[in-house]
XYZ file of C-alpha atoms in Angstrom:
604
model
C -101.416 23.805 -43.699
C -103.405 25.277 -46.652
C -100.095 26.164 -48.457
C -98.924 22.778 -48.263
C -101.983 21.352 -49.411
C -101.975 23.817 -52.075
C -98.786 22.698 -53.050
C -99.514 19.152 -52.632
C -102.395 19.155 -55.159
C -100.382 21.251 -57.502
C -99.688 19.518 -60.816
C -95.938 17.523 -60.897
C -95.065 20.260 -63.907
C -96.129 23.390 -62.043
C -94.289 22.012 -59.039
C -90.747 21.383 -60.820
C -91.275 25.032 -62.215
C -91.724 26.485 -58.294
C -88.550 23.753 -57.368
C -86.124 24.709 -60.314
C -87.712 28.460 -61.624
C -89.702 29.785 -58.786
C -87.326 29.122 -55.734
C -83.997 29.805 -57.731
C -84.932 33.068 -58.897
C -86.038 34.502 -55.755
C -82.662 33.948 -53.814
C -80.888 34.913 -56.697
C -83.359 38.356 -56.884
C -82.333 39.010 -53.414
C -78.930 38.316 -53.469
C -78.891 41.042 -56.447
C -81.179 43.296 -55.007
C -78.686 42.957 -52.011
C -75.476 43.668 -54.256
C -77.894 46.298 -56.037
C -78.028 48.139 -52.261
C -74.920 47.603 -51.617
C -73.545 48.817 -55.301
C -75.657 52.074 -55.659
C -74.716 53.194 -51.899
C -71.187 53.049 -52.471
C -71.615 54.986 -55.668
C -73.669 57.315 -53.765
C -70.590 57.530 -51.531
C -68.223 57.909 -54.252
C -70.096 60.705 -55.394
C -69.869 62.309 -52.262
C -66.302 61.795 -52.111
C -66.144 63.644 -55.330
C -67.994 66.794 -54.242
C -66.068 67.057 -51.073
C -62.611 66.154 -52.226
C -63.662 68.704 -54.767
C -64.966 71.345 -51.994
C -61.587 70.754 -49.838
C -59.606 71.281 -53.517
C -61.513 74.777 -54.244
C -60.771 75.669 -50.062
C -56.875 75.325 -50.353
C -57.074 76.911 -53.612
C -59.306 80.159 -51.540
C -57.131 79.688 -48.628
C -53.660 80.083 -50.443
C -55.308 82.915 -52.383
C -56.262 84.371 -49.103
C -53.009 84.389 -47.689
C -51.122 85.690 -50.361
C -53.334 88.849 -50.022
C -53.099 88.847 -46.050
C -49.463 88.409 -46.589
C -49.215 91.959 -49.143
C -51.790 93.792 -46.120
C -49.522 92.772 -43.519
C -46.455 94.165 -45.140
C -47.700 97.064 -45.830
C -49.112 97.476 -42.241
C -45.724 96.774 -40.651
C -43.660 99.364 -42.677
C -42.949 101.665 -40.946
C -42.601 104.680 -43.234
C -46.482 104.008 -43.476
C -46.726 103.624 -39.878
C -45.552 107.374 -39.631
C -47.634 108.575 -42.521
C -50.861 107.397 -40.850
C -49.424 108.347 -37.457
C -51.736 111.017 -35.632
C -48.950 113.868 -36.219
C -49.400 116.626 -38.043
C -47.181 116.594 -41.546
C -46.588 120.203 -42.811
C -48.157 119.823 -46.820
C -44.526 119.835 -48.356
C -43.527 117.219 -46.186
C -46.646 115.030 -46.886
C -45.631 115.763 -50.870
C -42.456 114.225 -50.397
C -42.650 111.505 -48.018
C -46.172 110.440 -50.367
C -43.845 111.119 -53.878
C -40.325 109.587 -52.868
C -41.577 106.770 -50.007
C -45.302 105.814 -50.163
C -46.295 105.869 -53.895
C -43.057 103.640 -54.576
C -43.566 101.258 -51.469
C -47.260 100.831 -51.818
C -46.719 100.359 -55.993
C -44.577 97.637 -55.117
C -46.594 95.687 -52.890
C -49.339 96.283 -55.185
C -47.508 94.527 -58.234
C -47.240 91.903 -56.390
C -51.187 91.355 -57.262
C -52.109 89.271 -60.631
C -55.202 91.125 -60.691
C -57.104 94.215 -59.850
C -56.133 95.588 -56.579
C -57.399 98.602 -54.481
C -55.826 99.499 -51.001
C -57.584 102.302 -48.957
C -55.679 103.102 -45.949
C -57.932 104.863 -43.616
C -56.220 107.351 -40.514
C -57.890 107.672 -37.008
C -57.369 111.444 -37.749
C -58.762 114.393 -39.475
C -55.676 116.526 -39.123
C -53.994 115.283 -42.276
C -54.722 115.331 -46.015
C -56.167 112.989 -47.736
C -54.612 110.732 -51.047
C -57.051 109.838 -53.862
C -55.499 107.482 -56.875
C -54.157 110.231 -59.299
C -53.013 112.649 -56.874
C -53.933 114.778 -53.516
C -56.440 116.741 -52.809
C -58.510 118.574 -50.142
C -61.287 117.125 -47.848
C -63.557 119.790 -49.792
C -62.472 118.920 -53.444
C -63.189 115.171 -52.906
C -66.819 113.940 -52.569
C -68.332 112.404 -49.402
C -68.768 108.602 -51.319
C -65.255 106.538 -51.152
C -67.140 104.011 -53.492
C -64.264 102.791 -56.549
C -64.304 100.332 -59.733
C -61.688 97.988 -60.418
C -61.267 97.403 -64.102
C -58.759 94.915 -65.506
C -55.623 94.719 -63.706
C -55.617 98.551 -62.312
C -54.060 98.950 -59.093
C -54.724 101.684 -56.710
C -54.922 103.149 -52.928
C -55.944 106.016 -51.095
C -55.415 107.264 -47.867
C -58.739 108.416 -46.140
C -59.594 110.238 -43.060
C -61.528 108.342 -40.566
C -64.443 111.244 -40.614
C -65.031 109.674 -43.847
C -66.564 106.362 -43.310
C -67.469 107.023 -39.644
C -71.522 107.178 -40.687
C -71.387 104.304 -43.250
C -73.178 101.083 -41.939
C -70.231 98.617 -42.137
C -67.831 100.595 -40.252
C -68.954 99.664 -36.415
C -69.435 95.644 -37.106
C -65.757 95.999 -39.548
C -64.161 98.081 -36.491
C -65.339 95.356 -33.733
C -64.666 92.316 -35.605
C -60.619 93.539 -36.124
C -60.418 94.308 -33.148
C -61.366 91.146 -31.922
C -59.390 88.901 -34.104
C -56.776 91.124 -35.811
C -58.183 90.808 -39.700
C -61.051 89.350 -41.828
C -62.385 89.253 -45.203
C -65.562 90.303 -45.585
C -67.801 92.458 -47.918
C -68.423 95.893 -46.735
C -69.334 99.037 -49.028
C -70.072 98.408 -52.521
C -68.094 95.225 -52.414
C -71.395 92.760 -52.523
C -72.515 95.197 -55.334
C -69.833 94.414 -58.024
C -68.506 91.092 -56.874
C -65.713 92.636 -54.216
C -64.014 90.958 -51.515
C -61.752 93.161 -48.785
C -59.262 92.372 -46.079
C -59.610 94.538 -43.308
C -56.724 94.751 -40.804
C -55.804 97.169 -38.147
C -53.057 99.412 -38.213
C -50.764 99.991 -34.924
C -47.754 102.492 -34.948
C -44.693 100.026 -33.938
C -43.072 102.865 -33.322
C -43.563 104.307 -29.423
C -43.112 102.038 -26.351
C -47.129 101.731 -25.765
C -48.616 99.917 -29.197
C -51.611 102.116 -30.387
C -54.109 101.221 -32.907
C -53.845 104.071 -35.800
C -56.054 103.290 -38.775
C -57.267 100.662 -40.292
C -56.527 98.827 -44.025
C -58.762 97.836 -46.167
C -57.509 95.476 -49.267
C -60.148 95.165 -51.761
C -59.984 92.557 -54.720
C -62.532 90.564 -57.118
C -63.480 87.875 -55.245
C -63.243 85.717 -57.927
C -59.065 86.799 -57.096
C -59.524 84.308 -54.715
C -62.095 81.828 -55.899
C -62.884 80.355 -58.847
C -65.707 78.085 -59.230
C -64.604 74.908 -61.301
C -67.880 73.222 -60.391
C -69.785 75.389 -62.530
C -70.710 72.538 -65.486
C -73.187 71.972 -67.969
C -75.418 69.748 -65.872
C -76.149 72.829 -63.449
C -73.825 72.260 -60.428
C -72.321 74.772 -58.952
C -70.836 76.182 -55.594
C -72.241 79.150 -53.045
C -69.736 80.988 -50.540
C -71.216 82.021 -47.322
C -69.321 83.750 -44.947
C -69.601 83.416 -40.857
C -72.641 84.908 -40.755
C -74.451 83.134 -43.605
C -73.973 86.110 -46.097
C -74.214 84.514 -49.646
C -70.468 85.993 -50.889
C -70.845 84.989 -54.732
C -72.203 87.513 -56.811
C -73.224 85.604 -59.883
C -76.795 86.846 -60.939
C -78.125 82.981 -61.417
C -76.606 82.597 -58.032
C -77.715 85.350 -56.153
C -81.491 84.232 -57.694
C -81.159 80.289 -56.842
C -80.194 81.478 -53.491
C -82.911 84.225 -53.023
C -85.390 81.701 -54.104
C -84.266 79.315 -51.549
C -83.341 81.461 -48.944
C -85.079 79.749 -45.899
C -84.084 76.805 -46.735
C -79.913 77.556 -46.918
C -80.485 79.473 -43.586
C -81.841 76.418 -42.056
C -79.381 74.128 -43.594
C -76.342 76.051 -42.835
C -77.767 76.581 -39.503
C -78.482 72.692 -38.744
C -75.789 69.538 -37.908
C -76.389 68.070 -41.801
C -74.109 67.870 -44.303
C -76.611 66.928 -46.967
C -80.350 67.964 -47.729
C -82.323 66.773 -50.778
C -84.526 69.353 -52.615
C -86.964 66.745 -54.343
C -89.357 68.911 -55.415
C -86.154 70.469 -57.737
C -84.122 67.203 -58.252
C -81.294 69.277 -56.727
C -78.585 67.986 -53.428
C -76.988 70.443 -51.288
C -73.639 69.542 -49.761
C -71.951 71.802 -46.917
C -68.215 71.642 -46.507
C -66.599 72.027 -43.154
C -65.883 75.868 -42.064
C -62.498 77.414 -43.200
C -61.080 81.000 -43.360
C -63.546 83.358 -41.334
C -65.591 80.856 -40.463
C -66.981 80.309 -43.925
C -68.038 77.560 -45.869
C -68.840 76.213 -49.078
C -72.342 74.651 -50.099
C -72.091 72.469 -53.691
C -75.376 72.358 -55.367
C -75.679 69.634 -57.953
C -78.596 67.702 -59.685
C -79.398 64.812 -57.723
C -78.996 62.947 -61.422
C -75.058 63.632 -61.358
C -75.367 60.515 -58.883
C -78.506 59.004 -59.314
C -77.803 58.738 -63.266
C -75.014 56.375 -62.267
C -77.265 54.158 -60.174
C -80.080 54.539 -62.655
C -77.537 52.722 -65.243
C -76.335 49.896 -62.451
C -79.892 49.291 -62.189
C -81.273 49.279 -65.925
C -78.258 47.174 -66.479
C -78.924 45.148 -63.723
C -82.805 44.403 -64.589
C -81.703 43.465 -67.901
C -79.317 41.140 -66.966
C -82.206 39.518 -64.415
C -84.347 39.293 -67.217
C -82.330 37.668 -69.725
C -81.129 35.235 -67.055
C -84.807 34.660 -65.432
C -85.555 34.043 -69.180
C -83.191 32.166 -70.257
C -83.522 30.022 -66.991
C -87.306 29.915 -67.201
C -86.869 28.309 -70.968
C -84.825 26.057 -69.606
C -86.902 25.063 -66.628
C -90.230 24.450 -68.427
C -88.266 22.328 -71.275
C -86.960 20.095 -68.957
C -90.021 20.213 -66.370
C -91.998 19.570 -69.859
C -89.774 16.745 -70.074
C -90.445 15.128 -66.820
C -93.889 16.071 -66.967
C -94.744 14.607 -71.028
C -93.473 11.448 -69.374
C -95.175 11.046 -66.039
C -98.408 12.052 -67.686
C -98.189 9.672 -70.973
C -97.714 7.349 -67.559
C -100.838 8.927 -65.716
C -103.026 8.497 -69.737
C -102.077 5.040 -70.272
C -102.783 4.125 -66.103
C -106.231 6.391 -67.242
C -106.721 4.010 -70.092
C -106.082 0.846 -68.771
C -108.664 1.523 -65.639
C -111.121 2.770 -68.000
C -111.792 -0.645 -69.190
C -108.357 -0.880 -71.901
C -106.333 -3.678 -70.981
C -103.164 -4.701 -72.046
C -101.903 -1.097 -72.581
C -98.082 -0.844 -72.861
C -95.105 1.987 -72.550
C -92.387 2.122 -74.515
C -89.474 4.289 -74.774
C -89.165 5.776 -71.528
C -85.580 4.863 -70.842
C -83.520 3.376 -67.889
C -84.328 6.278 -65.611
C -86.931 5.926 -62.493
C -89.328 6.928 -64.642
C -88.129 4.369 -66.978
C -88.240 1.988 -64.235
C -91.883 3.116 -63.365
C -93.108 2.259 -67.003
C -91.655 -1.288 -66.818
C -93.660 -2.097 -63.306
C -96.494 -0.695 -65.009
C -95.866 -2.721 -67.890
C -95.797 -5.814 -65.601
C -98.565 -4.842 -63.784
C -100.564 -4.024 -67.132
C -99.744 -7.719 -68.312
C -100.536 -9.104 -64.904
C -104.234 -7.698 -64.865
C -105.409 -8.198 -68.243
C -104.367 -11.828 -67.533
C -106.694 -12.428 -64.202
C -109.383 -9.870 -66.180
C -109.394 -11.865 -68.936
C -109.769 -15.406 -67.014
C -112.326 -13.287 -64.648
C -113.873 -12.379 -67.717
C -114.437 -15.621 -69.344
C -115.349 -17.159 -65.819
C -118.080 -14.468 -65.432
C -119.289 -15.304 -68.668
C -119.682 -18.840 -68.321
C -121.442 -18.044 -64.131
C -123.908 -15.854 -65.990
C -124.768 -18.031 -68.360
C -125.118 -21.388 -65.689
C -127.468 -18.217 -63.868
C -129.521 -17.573 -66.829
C -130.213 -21.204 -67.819
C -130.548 -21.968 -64.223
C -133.842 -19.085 -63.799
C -134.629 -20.162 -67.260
C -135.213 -23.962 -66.137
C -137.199 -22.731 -63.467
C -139.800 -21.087 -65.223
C -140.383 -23.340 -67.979
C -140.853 -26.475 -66.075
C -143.644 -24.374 -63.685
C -145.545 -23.212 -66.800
C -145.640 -26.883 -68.430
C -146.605 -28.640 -65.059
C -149.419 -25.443 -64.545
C -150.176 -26.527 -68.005
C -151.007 -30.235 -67.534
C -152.390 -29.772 -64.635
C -155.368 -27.776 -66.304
C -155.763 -30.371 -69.257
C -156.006 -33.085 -67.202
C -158.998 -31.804 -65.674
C -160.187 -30.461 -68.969
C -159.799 -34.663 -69.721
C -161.677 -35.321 -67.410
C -164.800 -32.926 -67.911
C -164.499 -34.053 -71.295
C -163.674 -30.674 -72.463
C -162.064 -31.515 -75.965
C -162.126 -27.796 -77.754
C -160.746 -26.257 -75.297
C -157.759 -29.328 -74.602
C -157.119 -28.185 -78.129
C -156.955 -24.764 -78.098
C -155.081 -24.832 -74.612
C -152.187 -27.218 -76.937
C -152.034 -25.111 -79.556
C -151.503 -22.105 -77.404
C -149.421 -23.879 -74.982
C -147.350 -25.040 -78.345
C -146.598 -21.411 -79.744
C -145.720 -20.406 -76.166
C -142.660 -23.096 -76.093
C -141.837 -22.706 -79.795
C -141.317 -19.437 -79.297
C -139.446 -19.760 -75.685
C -136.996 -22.143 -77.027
C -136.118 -19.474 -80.129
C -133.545 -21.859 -80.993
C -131.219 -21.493 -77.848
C -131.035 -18.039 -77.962
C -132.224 -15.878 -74.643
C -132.782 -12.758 -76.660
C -135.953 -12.585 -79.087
C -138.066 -9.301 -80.291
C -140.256 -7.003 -78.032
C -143.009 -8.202 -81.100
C -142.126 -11.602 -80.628
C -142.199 -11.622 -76.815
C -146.024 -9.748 -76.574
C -146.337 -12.705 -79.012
C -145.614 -15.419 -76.304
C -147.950 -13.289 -73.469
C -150.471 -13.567 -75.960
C -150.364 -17.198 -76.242
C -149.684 -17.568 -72.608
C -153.189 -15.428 -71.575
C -154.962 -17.694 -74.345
C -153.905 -20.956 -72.422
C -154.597 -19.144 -69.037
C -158.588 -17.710 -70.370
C -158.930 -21.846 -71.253
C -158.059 -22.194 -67.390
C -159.791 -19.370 -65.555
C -162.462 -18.688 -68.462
C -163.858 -15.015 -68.858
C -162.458 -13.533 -65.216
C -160.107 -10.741 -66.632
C -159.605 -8.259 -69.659
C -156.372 -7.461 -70.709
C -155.566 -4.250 -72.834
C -152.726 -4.100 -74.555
C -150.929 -0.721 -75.728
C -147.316 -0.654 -77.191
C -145.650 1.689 -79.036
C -145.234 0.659 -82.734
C -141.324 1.874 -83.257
C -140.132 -0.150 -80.132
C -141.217 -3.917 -81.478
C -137.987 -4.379 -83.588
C -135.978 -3.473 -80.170
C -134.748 -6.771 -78.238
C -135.239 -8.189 -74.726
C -135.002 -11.079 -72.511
C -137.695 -13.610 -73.006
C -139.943 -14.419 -71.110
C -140.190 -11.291 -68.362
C -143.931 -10.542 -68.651
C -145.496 -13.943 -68.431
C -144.441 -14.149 -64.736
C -146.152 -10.846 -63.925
C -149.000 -12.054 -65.680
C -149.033 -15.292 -63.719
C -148.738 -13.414 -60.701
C -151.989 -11.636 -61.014
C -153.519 -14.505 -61.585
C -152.441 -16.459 -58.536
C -152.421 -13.701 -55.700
C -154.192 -11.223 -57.115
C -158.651 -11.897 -56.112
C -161.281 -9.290 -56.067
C -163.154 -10.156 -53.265
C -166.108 -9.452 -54.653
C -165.280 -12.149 -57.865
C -165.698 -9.138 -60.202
C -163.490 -9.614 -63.598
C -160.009 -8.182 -62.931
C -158.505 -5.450 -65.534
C -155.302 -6.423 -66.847
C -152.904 -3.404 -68.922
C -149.800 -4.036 -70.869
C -147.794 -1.009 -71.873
C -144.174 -1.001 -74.044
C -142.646 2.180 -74.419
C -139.846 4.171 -75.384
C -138.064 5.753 -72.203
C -134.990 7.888 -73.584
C -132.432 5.296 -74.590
C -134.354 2.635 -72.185
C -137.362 0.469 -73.305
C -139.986 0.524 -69.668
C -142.463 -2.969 -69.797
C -145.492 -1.803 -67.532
C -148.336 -4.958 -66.138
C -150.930 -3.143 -64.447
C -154.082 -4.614 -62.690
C -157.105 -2.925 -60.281
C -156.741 -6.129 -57.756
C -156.611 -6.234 -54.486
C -153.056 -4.472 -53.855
C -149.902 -5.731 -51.643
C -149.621 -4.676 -48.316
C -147.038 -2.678 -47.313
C -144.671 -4.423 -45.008
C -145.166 -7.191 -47.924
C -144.375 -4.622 -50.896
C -140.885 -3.345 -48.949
C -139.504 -7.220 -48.993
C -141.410 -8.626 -52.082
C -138.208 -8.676 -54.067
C -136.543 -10.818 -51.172
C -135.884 -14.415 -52.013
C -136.579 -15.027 -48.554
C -139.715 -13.319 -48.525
C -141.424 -13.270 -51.793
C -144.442 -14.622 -52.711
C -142.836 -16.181 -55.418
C -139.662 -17.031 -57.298
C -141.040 -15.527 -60.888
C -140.817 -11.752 -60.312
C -137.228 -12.293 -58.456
C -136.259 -14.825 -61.518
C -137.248 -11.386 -64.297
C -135.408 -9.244 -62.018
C -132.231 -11.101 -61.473
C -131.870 -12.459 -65.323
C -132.703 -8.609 -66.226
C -129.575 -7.401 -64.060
C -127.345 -10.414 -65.009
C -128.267 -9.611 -68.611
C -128.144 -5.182 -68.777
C -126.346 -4.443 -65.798
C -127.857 -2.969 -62.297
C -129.249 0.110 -62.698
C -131.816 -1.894 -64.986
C -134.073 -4.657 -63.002
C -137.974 -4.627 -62.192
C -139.516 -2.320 -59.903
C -143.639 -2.149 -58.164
C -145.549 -0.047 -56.550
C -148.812 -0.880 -54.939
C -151.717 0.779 -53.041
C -153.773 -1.726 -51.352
C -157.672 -2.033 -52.336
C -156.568 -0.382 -55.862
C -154.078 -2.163 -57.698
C -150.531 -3.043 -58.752
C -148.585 -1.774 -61.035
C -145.107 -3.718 -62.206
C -142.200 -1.890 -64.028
C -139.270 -3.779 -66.080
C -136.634 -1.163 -67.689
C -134.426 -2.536 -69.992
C -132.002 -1.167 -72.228
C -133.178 -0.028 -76.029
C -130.883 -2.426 -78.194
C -131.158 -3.418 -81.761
C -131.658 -6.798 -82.290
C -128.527 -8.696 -82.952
């Protein structure tokens, strides 16, 4: 309710810029915010895509790599000249010289070639009772030291044969000797391999050669493990890839690597350990993505700034708030010219409707057009015409009723005067009273002469204190010495006009209602004064009073004591308007005191 009354009182302008601005550009900001959703989280997706058709690229690439190495280990496990060399018989020296000088060095070289790349073989005997090979030549248990630690360099490729005893007490050699037997072969990095960035195959070794299979050494393949991987991720904008093997060993050796991952150690272990494929490191504006397990149960976690996809949707949406704001401009311009439009016209409308009840008629509108609000200027033109016609023959009516009302009051209160008057000479007449007949005509003569004023109503406050002056001498020839009458006016409001004759029936009034019961002289006080822009007449006497159920009604017609203070107040209202008009107060035993406001006008 309060929003549509809200709305309702909103101004026709605002409300076409809510209809055609306000409205508009909130469906259209959620239909692009919407597309904006939908945009960014498919090129969230993409980027995914990327990473792990990227991660499934580098796995076939490790994979092949893998099994080209598995393939040289297994070949040389299955020959069987080998077989016999590693066999738990004991080979006289000279025999060991030639089958190692015209069979092994020659079949191992060859396999060996068959590597790109640094190679190192170690094949390791489930016996002591032969001699051991070292790259470069043979020599005794005691001539060789106890460490079987070696360096590739370059593209050197090398083996050795080794006597179980040797690696029985080094840590790697129970879990490497469990896990082949269990599955046959893995890759994995045992001795120094995690040292200098190794990788080695280890495989069992079984003599094919007697009717019961036994298990006679072992092989171990050794390689760069960069052989087999090679991480194309690596990039200017910090992404990279991490190896782990099956039991979340970090298998990448690269110092900035090995620190990112020591630094974030607990957190990989978790997140290898957990059912997500993605985690967010805020905190380093870096996402980790996990690849499915290959090989040995391994996998592959890609580590790239979150920007490499968030740059992307950073652009859509930059792109895309620009494009809002040029349209939301370019549609707000457009919206408040032509709501200006509607609005310039409804509200010329609205001024000249304004004007016209403000007291301007006649007002016309022009130039509006043939539209409805075209239309809406003609009716008001028709209208305007209309109304100035009936105000104008209201007008002049009016006019000619006021005037019939003035003349009308005025006829009543010059005949009562005149017959009050004659009444008073005639018994001057007869009491032979001749001064005073002649004072009373004299008096009574400037009274009239200056009542009739040549027609016009409206004479001078000077002249109209004037006319009481000669009505109280005509009244003192009357009553004789029973009342004083003080006079005090204000000197700047004499030039000011009013209607004539409005204190002589005050006047009159105190002397016809208004006895002392003692007979003591009654005190009569004129005041004229400036009130703000309104001129206040004040007749004040200390007579008897008015009672007060008489004083509520006294300006009743039905009422009154008489017609002359309802005459004053009417012809003051007819003439000014009705917040002007005569007003009394009373207190009984004390006196009466009679207001008249009029207007503060020049004289015309």
């Amino acid at each position: 309710m309060r929003i549509s009354q809200w709305f309702h009182n909103l101004q026709i302008r605002h409300k076409l810029l809510l209809s055609f601005f306000v409205i508009p550009v909130i469906l259209v900001l959620s239909i692009g915010f919407a597309t904006f959703l939908s945009s960014t989280d498919a090129l969230r997706r993409q980027g995914y895509d990327i990473i792990y058709e990227h991660q499934q690229s580098t796995i076939a690439g490790i994979i092949r790599n893998m099994n080209r190495y598995e393939l040289i280990a297994q070949t040389i496990t299955g020959n069987t000249t080998i077989q016999t060399f590693i066999a738990p018989n004991y080979i006289t020296p000279l025999r060991e010289y030639e089958i190692v000088r015209n069979v092994l060095n020659p079949t191992i070289h060859s396999f060996l070639d068959a590597s790109e790349s640094g190679i190192n073989i170690q094949l390791i005997r489930y016996n002591d009772i032969n001699s051991e090979i070292i790259t470069g030549g043979i020599g005794s248990l005691l001539a060789y030291p106890r460490s079987i630690d070696f360096r590739l360099t370059g593209r050197r490729r090398q083996f050795q044969v080794l006597n179980y005893s040797r690696i029985r007490d080094l840590h790697w050699t129970s879990f490497a000797m469990e896990e082949v037997n269990t599955r046959g072969g893995i890759w994995a990095q045992v001795g120094n391999d995690r040292d200098y960035g190794y990788i080695s195959f280890l495989q069992e070794i079984t003599d094919m050669s007697t009717p019961r299979i036994e298990v006679i050494g072992l092989l171990r393949l050794t390689i760069m493990f960069d052989t087999i991987y090679t991480d194309n991720f690596n990039g200017t904008d910090g992404s990279f890839n991490l190896v782990f093997d099956t039991g979340h060993r970090l298998l990448s050796a690269e110092g900035y690597k090995v620190d990112f991952y020591e630094m974030n150690r607990d957190i990989f272990y978790g997140f290898l350990s957990g059912d997500d494929s993605q985690m967010l490191l805020r905190d380093q504006g870096i996402t980790l993505i996990r690849s499915g397990e290959f090989g040995d149960n391994w996998h592959i976690v890609s580590i790239y700034p979150t920007r490499f996809i968030t740059e992307n949707v950073n652009r859509i949406a930059i792109i895309t708030v620009f494009t809002f704001a040029i349209a939301g401009t370019l549609m707000f311009l457009l919206t408040f010219v032509l709501s200006k439009s509607f609005s310039k016209r409804i509200n010329a409308i609205a001024t000249k409707m304004q004007d016209f009840s403000s007291g301007e008629p006649g007002m016309r509108i022009t130039g509006f057009g043939h539209d409805e609000i075209g239309f809406l200027g003609n009716v008001f033109n028709d209208m305007s015409e209309q109304i100035s016609t009936l105000i104008y023959d209201n007008y002049i009516s009016d006019i000619e009723k006021k005037d019939a009302q003035l003349k009308a009051l005025q006829a009543q209160i010059n005949p009562h005067i005149l017959y009050n008057s004659l009444s008073s000479i005639s018994r001057l007449a007869e009491l032979g009273e001749t001064a005073d007949i002649t004072n009373m005509v004299r008096a009574l003569a400037k009274f009239y002469r200056m009542t009739l004023n040549r027609g016009s109503e409206i004479i001078s406050i000077d002249d109209e204190l004037s006319q009481i002056k000669a009505y109280l001498e005509v009244f003192r020839i009357r009553k004789g010495e029973t009342f004083n009458v003080v006079f005090d006016v204000e000197d700047t409001v004499l030039m000011y006009q009013t209607l004539k004759i409005i204190l002589q029936p005050f006047v009159e009034n105190i002397f016809e209602h208004v006895i002392k019961i003692d007979g003591s002289t009654i005190n009569i006080n004129i005041t004229v004064r400036a009130c703000g822009d309104d001129i206040l007449f004040t007749v004040q006497d200390d007579g008897i009073g008015i009672p007060r159920d008489k004083l509520v009604n006294i300006l009743n017609d039905e009422v009154s004591q008489g017609y002359g203070i309802i005459n004053v107040n009417k012809r003051v209202m007819l003439q000014y308007g009705q917040e002007y008009g005569v007003s009394i107060k009373s207190e009984p035993g004390i006196g009466t005191s009679v207001s008249v406001r009029i207007p503060r006008l020049d004289m015309p």
